[in-house]
PDB file of C-alpha atoms in Angstrom:
ATOM      1  CA  MET A 273      -1.710  -6.750  -8.374  1.00  0.00           C
ATOM      2  CA  ALA A 274       0.766  -7.559 -11.113  1.00  0.00           C
ATOM      3  CA  GLN A 275       0.692 -11.472 -10.500  1.00  0.00           C
ATOM      4  CA  ASP A 276      -1.246 -12.577 -13.944  1.00  0.00           C
ATOM      5  CA  ALA A 277       0.699 -10.094 -16.076  1.00  0.00           C
ATOM      6  CA  ALA A 278       3.090 -12.906 -16.940  1.00  0.00           C
ATOM      7  CA  ALA A 279       0.212 -15.229 -18.381  1.00  0.00           C
ATOM      8  CA  PRO A 280      -0.827 -14.549 -22.018  1.00  0.00           C
ATOM      9  CA  ALA A 281      -4.782 -14.414 -22.608  1.00  0.00           C
ATOM     10  CA  SER A 282      -4.183 -16.892 -25.435  1.00  0.00           C
ATOM     11  CA  GLU A 283      -2.525 -19.496 -23.114  1.00  0.00           C
ATOM     12  CA  THR A 284      -5.190 -19.406 -20.620  1.00  0.00           C
ATOM     13  CA  ALA A 285      -7.290 -22.361 -20.169  1.00  0.00           C
ATOM     14  CA  GLY A 286     -10.846 -20.642 -21.001  1.00  0.00           C
ATOM     15  CA  PRO A 287     -11.751 -16.999 -21.480  1.00  0.00           C
ATOM     16  CA  TRP A 288     -11.975 -16.425 -17.800  1.00  0.00           C
ATOM     17  CA  PHE A 289      -8.828 -16.017 -15.564  1.00  0.00           C
ATOM     18  CA  ILE A 290      -8.918 -15.575 -11.958  1.00  0.00           C
ATOM     19  CA  ARG A 291      -6.198 -15.044  -9.175  1.00  0.00           C
ATOM     20  CA  VAL A 292      -6.762 -14.585  -5.909  1.00  0.00           C
ATOM     21  CA  THR A 293      -3.600 -13.683  -3.726  1.00  0.00           C
ATOM     22  CA  PRO A 294      -3.233 -12.995   0.438  1.00  0.00           C
ATOM     23  CA  TYR A 295       0.297 -11.434   1.089  1.00  0.00           C
ATOM     24  CA  ALA A 296       2.144  -9.644   3.576  1.00  0.00           C
ATOM     25  CA  TRP A 297       3.369  -6.302   3.175  1.00  0.00           C
ATOM     26  CA  LEU A 298       6.431  -5.160   5.757  1.00  0.00           C
ATOM     27  CA  PRO A 299       6.862  -1.678   5.044  1.00  0.00           C
ATOM     28  CA  SER A 300       8.695   0.937   6.626  1.00  0.00           C
ATOM     29  CA  VAL A 301       6.753   4.219   7.456  1.00  0.00           C
ATOM     30  CA  SER A 302       7.726   8.235   6.602  1.00  0.00           C
ATOM     31  CA  GLY A 303       5.548  11.126   6.761  1.00  0.00           C
ATOM     32  CA  SER A 304       4.287  13.826   8.930  1.00  0.00           C
ATOM     33  CA  THR A 305       0.873  14.803  10.844  1.00  0.00           C
ATOM     34  CA  ARG A 306      -0.964  17.953   9.517  1.00  0.00           C
ATOM     35  CA  ALA A 307      -0.290  20.735  12.244  1.00  0.00           C
ATOM     36  CA  THR A 308      -3.470  21.914  14.316  1.00  0.00           C
ATOM     37  CA  ARG A 309      -3.726  24.596  16.644  1.00  0.00           C
ATOM     38  CA  ARG A 310      -3.337  22.278  19.871  1.00  0.00           C
ATOM     39  CA  ILE A 311      -0.968  19.641  18.127  1.00  0.00           C
ATOM     40  CA  PRO A 312       2.117  20.729  15.998  1.00  0.00           C
ATOM     41  CA  SER A 313       3.295  18.786  13.146  1.00  0.00           C
ATOM     42  CA  LEU A 314       4.742  15.412  14.021  1.00  0.00           C
ATOM     43  CA  SER A 315       7.320  13.597  11.885  1.00  0.00           C
ATOM     44  CA  VAL A 316       6.375   9.494  11.640  1.00  0.00           C
ATOM     45  CA  ASP A 317       9.797   8.067  10.698  1.00  0.00           C
ATOM     46  CA  LYS A 318       9.987   4.399  11.632  1.00  0.00           C
ATOM     47  CA  SER A 319      11.284   1.057  10.367  1.00  0.00           C
ATOM     48  CA  PHE A 320       9.320  -2.035   9.916  1.00  0.00           C
ATOM     49  CA  SER A 321      11.385  -3.609  12.789  1.00  0.00           C
ATOM     50  CA  ASP A 322      10.791  -0.460  14.858  1.00  0.00           C
ATOM     51  CA  ILE A 323       7.074  -0.459  14.345  1.00  0.00           C
ATOM     52  CA  LEU A 324       6.547  -4.110  14.701  1.00  0.00           C
ATOM     53  CA  SER A 325       5.997  -4.293  18.275  1.00  0.00           C
ATOM     54  CA  ASP A 326       3.326  -1.444  17.810  1.00  0.00           C
ATOM     55  CA  LEU A 327       1.775  -3.224  15.028  1.00  0.00           C
ATOM     56  CA  GLN A 328      -1.980  -3.814  16.378  1.00  0.00           C
ATOM     57  CA  PHE A 329      -3.286  -5.637  13.232  1.00  0.00           C
ATOM     58  CA  ALA A 330      -2.835  -6.060   9.288  1.00  0.00           C
ATOM     59  CA  ALA A 331      -4.595  -7.662   6.384  1.00  0.00           C
ATOM     60  CA  MET A 332      -3.795  -7.781   2.939  1.00  0.00           C
ATOM     61  CA  ILE A 333      -4.999  -9.585   0.029  1.00  0.00           C
ATOM     62  CA  ALA A 334      -5.319  -8.778  -3.799  1.00  0.00           C
ATOM     63  CA  GLY A 335      -7.010 -10.305  -6.927  1.00  0.00           C
ATOM     64  CA  THR A 336      -7.714 -10.400 -10.554  1.00  0.00           C
ATOM     65  CA  VAL A 337     -10.331 -11.357 -12.722  1.00  0.00           C
ATOM     66  CA  ARG A 338     -10.080 -11.464 -16.235  1.00  0.00           C
ATOM     67  CA  TYR A 339     -12.297 -12.054 -19.236  1.00  0.00           C
ATOM     68  CA  ASN A 340      -9.885 -12.729 -22.367  1.00  0.00           C
ATOM     69  CA  ARG A 341      -8.204  -9.209 -22.506  1.00  0.00           C
ATOM     70  CA  ILE A 342     -10.737  -7.157 -20.356  1.00  0.00           C
ATOM     71  CA  GLY A 343      -9.855  -7.496 -16.545  1.00  0.00           C
ATOM     72  CA  LEU A 344     -10.858  -6.234 -13.365  1.00  0.00           C
ATOM     73  CA  LEU A 345      -8.267  -6.002 -10.161  1.00  0.00           C
ATOM     74  CA  PHE A 346      -8.498  -4.983  -6.848  1.00  0.00           C
ATOM     75  CA  ASP A 347      -5.983  -4.753  -3.439  1.00  0.00           C
ATOM     76  CA  LEU A 348      -6.838  -4.075  -0.225  1.00  0.00           C
ATOM     77  CA  ASP A 349      -4.793  -3.292   2.896  1.00  0.00           C
ATOM     78  CA  TYR A 350      -5.813  -2.435   6.442  1.00  0.00           C
ATOM     79  CA  VAL A 351      -3.155  -1.652   8.937  1.00  0.00           C
ATOM     80  CA  SER A 352      -3.558  -0.402  12.714  1.00  0.00           C
ATOM     81  CA  ALA A 353      -0.607   0.844  14.222  1.00  0.00           C
ATOM     82  CA  GLY A 354       0.910   3.474  16.881  1.00  0.00           C
ATOM     83  CA  VAL A 355       4.347   5.231  16.588  1.00  0.00           C
ATOM     84  CA  ASP A 356       6.020   7.206  19.146  1.00  0.00           C
ATOM     85  CA  GLY A 357       8.765   9.321  20.416  1.00  0.00           C
ATOM     86  CA  THR A 358      10.115  12.594  21.918  1.00  0.00           C
ATOM     87  CA  LEU A 359      10.103  16.148  20.446  1.00  0.00           C
ATOM     88  CA  SER A 360      13.569  18.170  20.357  1.00  0.00           C
ATOM     89  CA  GLY A 361      13.218  21.341  22.837  1.00  0.00           C
ATOM     90  CA  PRO A 362      13.750  21.833  26.798  1.00  0.00           C
ATOM     91  CA  PHE A 363      10.584  20.025  27.901  1.00  0.00           C
ATOM     92  CA  ARG A 364      11.420  16.879  26.022  1.00  0.00           C
ATOM     93  CA  THR A 365       7.707  16.654  25.307  1.00  0.00           C
ATOM     94  CA  LYS A 366       6.772  12.921  24.398  1.00  0.00           C
ATOM     95  CA  TYR A 367       4.072  11.965  21.711  1.00  0.00           C
ATOM     96  CA  GLN A 368       1.862   9.267  20.520  1.00  0.00           C
ATOM     97  CA  VAL A 369      -0.060   8.826  17.193  1.00  0.00           C
ATOM     98  CA  ASP A 370      -2.099   6.245  16.333  1.00  0.00           C
ATOM     99  CA  MET A 371      -2.938   5.397  12.819  1.00  0.00           C
ATOM    100  CA  GLN A 372      -5.559   3.076  11.558  1.00  0.00           C
ATOM    101  CA  ALA A 373      -5.517   2.951   7.459  1.00  0.00           C
ATOM    102  CA  LEU A 374      -7.825   0.866   5.303  1.00  0.00           C
ATOM    103  CA  LEU A 375      -6.520   1.164   1.430  1.00  0.00           C
ATOM    104  CA  ALA A 376      -8.263  -0.024  -1.457  1.00  0.00           C
ATOM    105  CA  THR A 377      -7.162   0.055  -4.891  1.00  0.00           C
ATOM    106  CA  VAL A 378      -9.499  -0.842  -7.720  1.00  0.00           C
ATOM    107  CA  GLY A 379      -9.501  -0.585 -11.493  1.00  0.00           C
ATOM    108  CA  ALA A 380     -10.232  -2.131 -15.126  1.00  0.00           C
ATOM    109  CA  THR A 381      -7.594  -3.314 -17.007  1.00  0.00           C
ATOM    110  CA  ALA A 382      -6.996  -4.146 -20.533  1.00  0.00           C
ATOM    111  CA  ARG A 383      -4.183  -6.146 -22.086  1.00  0.00           C
ATOM    112  CA  VAL A 384      -2.291  -4.238 -25.191  1.00  0.00           C
ATOM    113  CA  VAL A 385       0.951  -6.833 -25.262  1.00  0.00           C
ATOM    114  CA  ASP A 386       0.062 -10.409 -25.455  1.00  0.00           C
ATOM    115  CA  GLU A 387       3.020 -12.218 -26.328  1.00  0.00           C
ATOM    116  CA  SER A 388       4.088 -15.837 -25.328  1.00  0.00           C
ATOM    117  CA  LYS A 389       6.668 -14.479 -23.013  1.00  0.00           C
ATOM    118  CA  LEU A 390       5.632 -11.085 -22.331  1.00  0.00           C
ATOM    119  CA  GLY A 391       2.124  -9.293 -20.729  1.00  0.00           C
ATOM    120  CA  VAL A 392       1.600  -5.974 -20.786  1.00  0.00           C
ATOM    121  CA  ASP A 393      -1.795  -4.347 -19.468  1.00  0.00           C
ATOM    122  CA  LEU A 394      -3.039  -0.917 -18.977  1.00  0.00           C
ATOM    123  CA  LEU A 395      -5.005   0.333 -16.009  1.00  0.00           C
ATOM    124  CA  VAL A 396      -7.488   2.620 -15.294  1.00  0.00           C
ATOM    125  CA  GLY A 397      -9.031   2.936 -11.723  1.00  0.00           C
ATOM    126  CA  ALA A 398      -9.349   4.605  -8.352  1.00  0.00           C
ATOM    127  CA  ARG A 399      -7.461   4.243  -4.871  1.00  0.00           C
ATOM    128  CA  ILE A 400      -9.151   4.908  -1.937  1.00  0.00           C
ATOM    129  CA  VAL A 401      -7.683   5.681   1.639  1.00  0.00           C
ATOM    130  CA  SER A 402      -9.560   5.929   4.717  1.00  0.00           C
ATOM    131  CA  LEU A 403      -7.486   7.626   7.474  1.00  0.00           C
ATOM    132  CA  SER A 404      -7.873   7.915  11.085  1.00  0.00           C
ATOM    133  CA  VAL A 405      -4.945   9.651  13.509  1.00  0.00           C
ATOM    134  CA  ASP A 406      -5.133  10.094  17.178  1.00  0.00           C
ATOM    135  CA  SER A 407      -2.218  12.191  18.338  1.00  0.00           C
ATOM    136  CA  ASP A 408      -1.221  12.779  22.191  1.00  0.00           C
ATOM    137  CA  LEU A 409       1.456  15.185  23.489  1.00  0.00           C
ATOM    138  CA  ARG A 410       2.652  14.819  27.100  1.00  0.00           C
ATOM    139  CA  GLY A 411       5.330  17.678  28.336  1.00  0.00           C
ATOM    140  CA  GLN A 412       7.875  16.312  30.581  1.00  0.00           C
ATOM    141  CA  GLY A 413       8.850  19.759  31.887  1.00  0.00           C
ATOM    142  CA  PRO A 414       7.827  21.875  35.299  1.00  0.00           C
ATOM    143  CA  PHE A 415       4.421  22.875  33.105  1.00  0.00           C
ATOM    144  CA  ASP A 416       3.692  19.189  32.339  1.00  0.00           C
ATOM    145  CA  ARG A 417       1.060  19.818  29.942  1.00  0.00           C
ATOM    146  CA  SER A 418      -1.020  17.253  28.235  1.00  0.00           C
ATOM    147  CA  ARG A 419      -2.532  17.833  24.347  1.00  0.00           C
ATOM    148  CA  SER A 420      -4.510  15.574  22.121  1.00  0.00           C
ATOM    149  CA  SER A 421      -6.126  15.598  18.639  1.00  0.00           C
ATOM    150  CA  ASP A 422      -8.328  13.039  16.892  1.00  0.00           C
ATOM    151  CA  SER A 423      -9.123  13.502  12.856  1.00  0.00           C
ATOM    152  CA  SER A 424     -10.106  11.267   9.940  1.00  0.00           C
ATOM    153  CA  ALA A 425     -10.625  11.572   6.317  1.00  0.00           C
ATOM    154  CA  THR A 426     -11.420   9.810   3.377  1.00  0.00           C
ATOM    155  CA  ILE A 427      -9.335  10.313   0.147  1.00  0.00           C
ATOM    156  CA  VAL A 428     -10.514   9.315  -3.245  1.00  0.00           C
ATOM    157  CA  ASP A 429      -8.271   9.668  -6.271  1.00  0.00           C
ATOM    158  CA  GLY A 430      -8.152   8.702  -9.679  1.00  0.00           C
ATOM    159  CA  ILE A 431      -5.245   6.413 -11.168  1.00  0.00           C
ATOM    160  CA  VAL A 432      -3.573   4.902 -14.293  1.00  0.00           C
ATOM    161  CA  GLY A 433      -1.115   2.410 -14.331  1.00  0.00           C
ATOM    162  CA  VAL A 434       0.989  -0.211 -16.088  1.00  0.00           C
ATOM    163  CA  ARG A 435       1.545  -3.645 -15.383  1.00  0.00           C
ATOM    164  CA  ALA A 436       4.054  -6.037 -17.019  1.00  0.00           C
ATOM    165  CA  GLY A 437       5.391  -9.593 -16.556  1.00  0.00           C
ATOM    166  CA  VAL A 438       7.982 -11.694 -18.475  1.00  0.00           C
ATOM    167  CA  GLU A 439       8.603 -15.495 -18.014  1.00  0.00           C
ATOM    168  CA  LEU A 440      11.962 -16.016 -17.567  1.00  0.00           C
ATOM    169  CA  GLY A 441      11.632 -19.794 -17.585  1.00  0.00           C
ATOM    170  CA  ASP A 442      11.930 -22.964 -15.314  1.00  0.00           C
ATOM    171  CA  GLY A 443       8.864 -21.305 -13.565  1.00  0.00           C
ATOM    172  CA  PHE A 444      10.462 -18.182 -12.645  1.00  0.00           C
ATOM    173  CA  SER A 445       8.809 -14.874 -13.838  1.00  0.00           C
ATOM    174  CA  LEU A 446       9.453 -11.009 -13.245  1.00  0.00           C
ATOM    175  CA  LEU A 447       6.446  -8.806 -12.344  1.00  0.00           C
ATOM    176  CA  GLY A 448       6.363  -4.997 -12.217  1.00  0.00           C
ATOM    177  CA  TYR A 449       3.287  -2.421 -11.529  1.00  0.00           C
ATOM    178  CA  ALA A 450       3.481   1.276 -11.453  1.00  0.00           C
ATOM    179  CA  ASP A 451       0.562   3.846 -10.990  1.00  0.00           C
ATOM    180  CA  ILE A 452       0.046   7.650 -10.328  1.00  0.00           C
ATOM    181  CA  GLY A 453      -2.686   9.748  -9.956  1.00  0.00           C
ATOM    182  CA  ALA A 454      -4.691  12.259  -8.212  1.00  0.00           C
ATOM    183  CA  GLY A 455      -8.107  13.848  -6.591  1.00  0.00           C
ATOM    184  CA  ASN A 456      -8.972  14.528  -3.125  1.00  0.00           C
ATOM    185  CA  SER A 457      -4.864  14.080  -3.014  1.00  0.00           C
ATOM    186  CA  ASP A 458      -2.437  16.260  -4.533  1.00  0.00           C
ATOM    187  CA  LEU A 459      -0.601  13.374  -6.087  1.00  0.00           C
ATOM    188  CA  THR A 460      -0.435   9.585  -5.096  1.00  0.00           C
ATOM    189  CA  TRP A 461       1.841   6.977  -6.939  1.00  0.00           C
ATOM    190  CA  GLN A 462       3.070   3.167  -6.637  1.00  0.00           C
ATOM    191  CA  VAL A 463       5.847   0.842  -7.889  1.00  0.00           C
ATOM    192  CA  LEU A 464       6.194  -2.415  -7.423  1.00  0.00           C
ATOM    193  CA  GLY A 465       8.366  -5.440  -8.476  1.00  0.00           C
ATOM    194  CA  ALA A 466       8.606  -9.176  -7.887  1.00  0.00           C
ATOM    195  CA  VAL A 467      10.045 -12.298  -8.875  1.00  0.00           C
ATOM    196  CA  GLU A 468       7.647 -15.070  -9.101  1.00  0.00           C
ATOM    197  CA  TYR A 469       8.132 -19.087  -8.884  1.00  0.00           C
ATOM    198  CA  SER A 470       5.179 -21.308 -10.021  1.00  0.00           C
ATOM    199  CA  PHE A 471       5.149 -24.449  -7.765  1.00  0.00           C
ATOM    200  CA  SER A 472       2.346 -26.099  -9.998  1.00  0.00           C
ATOM    201  CA  ASN A 473      -0.416 -24.836 -12.343  1.00  0.00           C
ATOM    202  CA  SER A 474      -2.359 -23.337  -9.580  1.00  0.00           C
ATOM    203  CA  VAL A 475       0.000 -22.373  -6.918  1.00  0.00           C
ATOM    204  CA  SER A 476       2.745 -19.829  -7.140  1.00  0.00           C
ATOM    205  CA  GLY A 477       4.902 -17.641  -4.828  1.00  0.00           C
ATOM    206  CA  ALA A 478       6.638 -14.193  -5.036  1.00  0.00           C
ATOM    207  CA  ILE A 479       8.669 -11.872  -3.561  1.00  0.00           C
ATOM    208  CA  GLY A 480       9.422  -8.135  -3.891  1.00  0.00           C
ATOM    209  CA  TYR A 481       9.519  -4.579  -3.125  1.00  0.00           C
ATOM    210  CA  ARG A 482       6.590  -2.070  -3.046  1.00  0.00           C
ATOM    211  CA  TYR A 483       6.581   1.686  -2.396  1.00  0.00           C
ATOM    212  CA  LEU A 484       3.715   3.813  -1.813  1.00  0.00           C
ATOM    213  CA  GLY A 485       3.399   7.755  -1.723  1.00  0.00           C
ATOM    214  CA  TYR A 486       0.975  10.276  -0.685  1.00  0.00           C
ATOM    215  CA  ASP A 487       1.022  14.048  -1.114  1.00  0.00           C
ATOM    216  CA  PHE A 488      -2.274  14.840   0.868  1.00  0.00           C
ATOM    217  CA  GLY A 489      -2.063  18.427   0.300  1.00  0.00           C
ATOM    218  CA  GLY A 490      -4.127  19.279   3.783  1.00  0.00           C
ATOM    219  CA  HIS A 491      -6.726  17.294   3.151  1.00  0.00           C
ATOM    220  CA  ALA A 492      -6.067  14.632   5.399  1.00  0.00           C
ATOM    221  CA  PRO A 493      -4.799  13.711   9.080  1.00  0.00           C
ATOM    222  CA  LEU A 494      -1.326  13.558   7.204  1.00  0.00           C
ATOM    223  CA  ASP A 495       0.368  16.047   5.175  1.00  0.00           C
ATOM    224  CA  ASP A 496       2.492  13.275   3.403  1.00  0.00           C
ATOM    225  CA  LEU A 497       3.034   9.486   3.570  1.00  0.00           C
ATOM    226  CA  ALA A 498       5.381   7.012   2.065  1.00  0.00           C
ATOM    227  CA  LEU A 499       5.211   3.235   2.910  1.00  0.00           C
ATOM    228  CA  TYR A 500       7.929   1.045   1.438  1.00  0.00           C
ATOM    229  CA  GLY A 501       9.235  -2.360   1.855  1.00  0.00           C
ATOM    230  CA  PRO A 502       9.471  -5.860   0.857  1.00  0.00           C
ATOM    231  CA  ILE A 503       6.329  -7.732  -0.093  1.00  0.00           C
ATOM    232  CA  LEU A 504       5.502 -11.586  -0.212  1.00  0.00           C
ATOM    233  CA  GLY A 505       2.549 -13.144  -1.635  1.00  0.00           C
ATOM    234  CA  VAL A 506       0.847 -16.705  -2.293  1.00  0.00           C
ATOM    235  CA  THR A 507      -1.093 -16.822  -5.322  1.00  0.00           C
ATOM    236  CA  ILE A 508      -4.100 -19.312  -6.030  1.00  0.00           C
ATOM    237  CA  ARG A 509      -5.301 -19.606  -9.739  1.00  0.00           C
ATOM    238  CA  PHE A 510      -8.813 -20.601 -10.571  1.00  0.00           C
TER     239      PHE A 510
END
């Protein structure tokens, strides 16, 4: 989402500026499921290498459309994955948690700094996450008892944010993005930093790190959720 922040509006080829960025996010996952009468709260703490074998599907794309200083951005992520483990206790109960998440961030931007080497945009928008969580417990003791729980929710939060880019020369730029918001959740926040290199006037690549956090406050199948890890992207400019 920060991919065009380093390009001053005054230096674009015309009033319209468009970027599309397919990317890969390789996050670790930390969080806990919401407890029910049938299923206790379950911890979900896995590194990306741990969950890679359980990753079922993932697709990610971001983009920006800007006219002079005013623009629109979008960022779409879909992930389907499962995690498992064993609860502490005498029965060594095994659990399996399958999660599907569709995450969309959309917003309007306004360029407030437009220097030759520095661009800064302010953002107002929304983040929408659709969550589905299926939990299964299977006891291993003499009273082998299985329990399951299925739940889903759609969470909509308003957000405000800022993104910035600094040109370093020789094709390199530093990019940064941060937002914070609330609504259906108690709090959501995100930060991203990356280094971008332009291979040509129309193609560039970036590598960075992204953190996304949620405190759902009892309004979703999860109590809290954090996704954090490296991000790789290729941007095409039109």
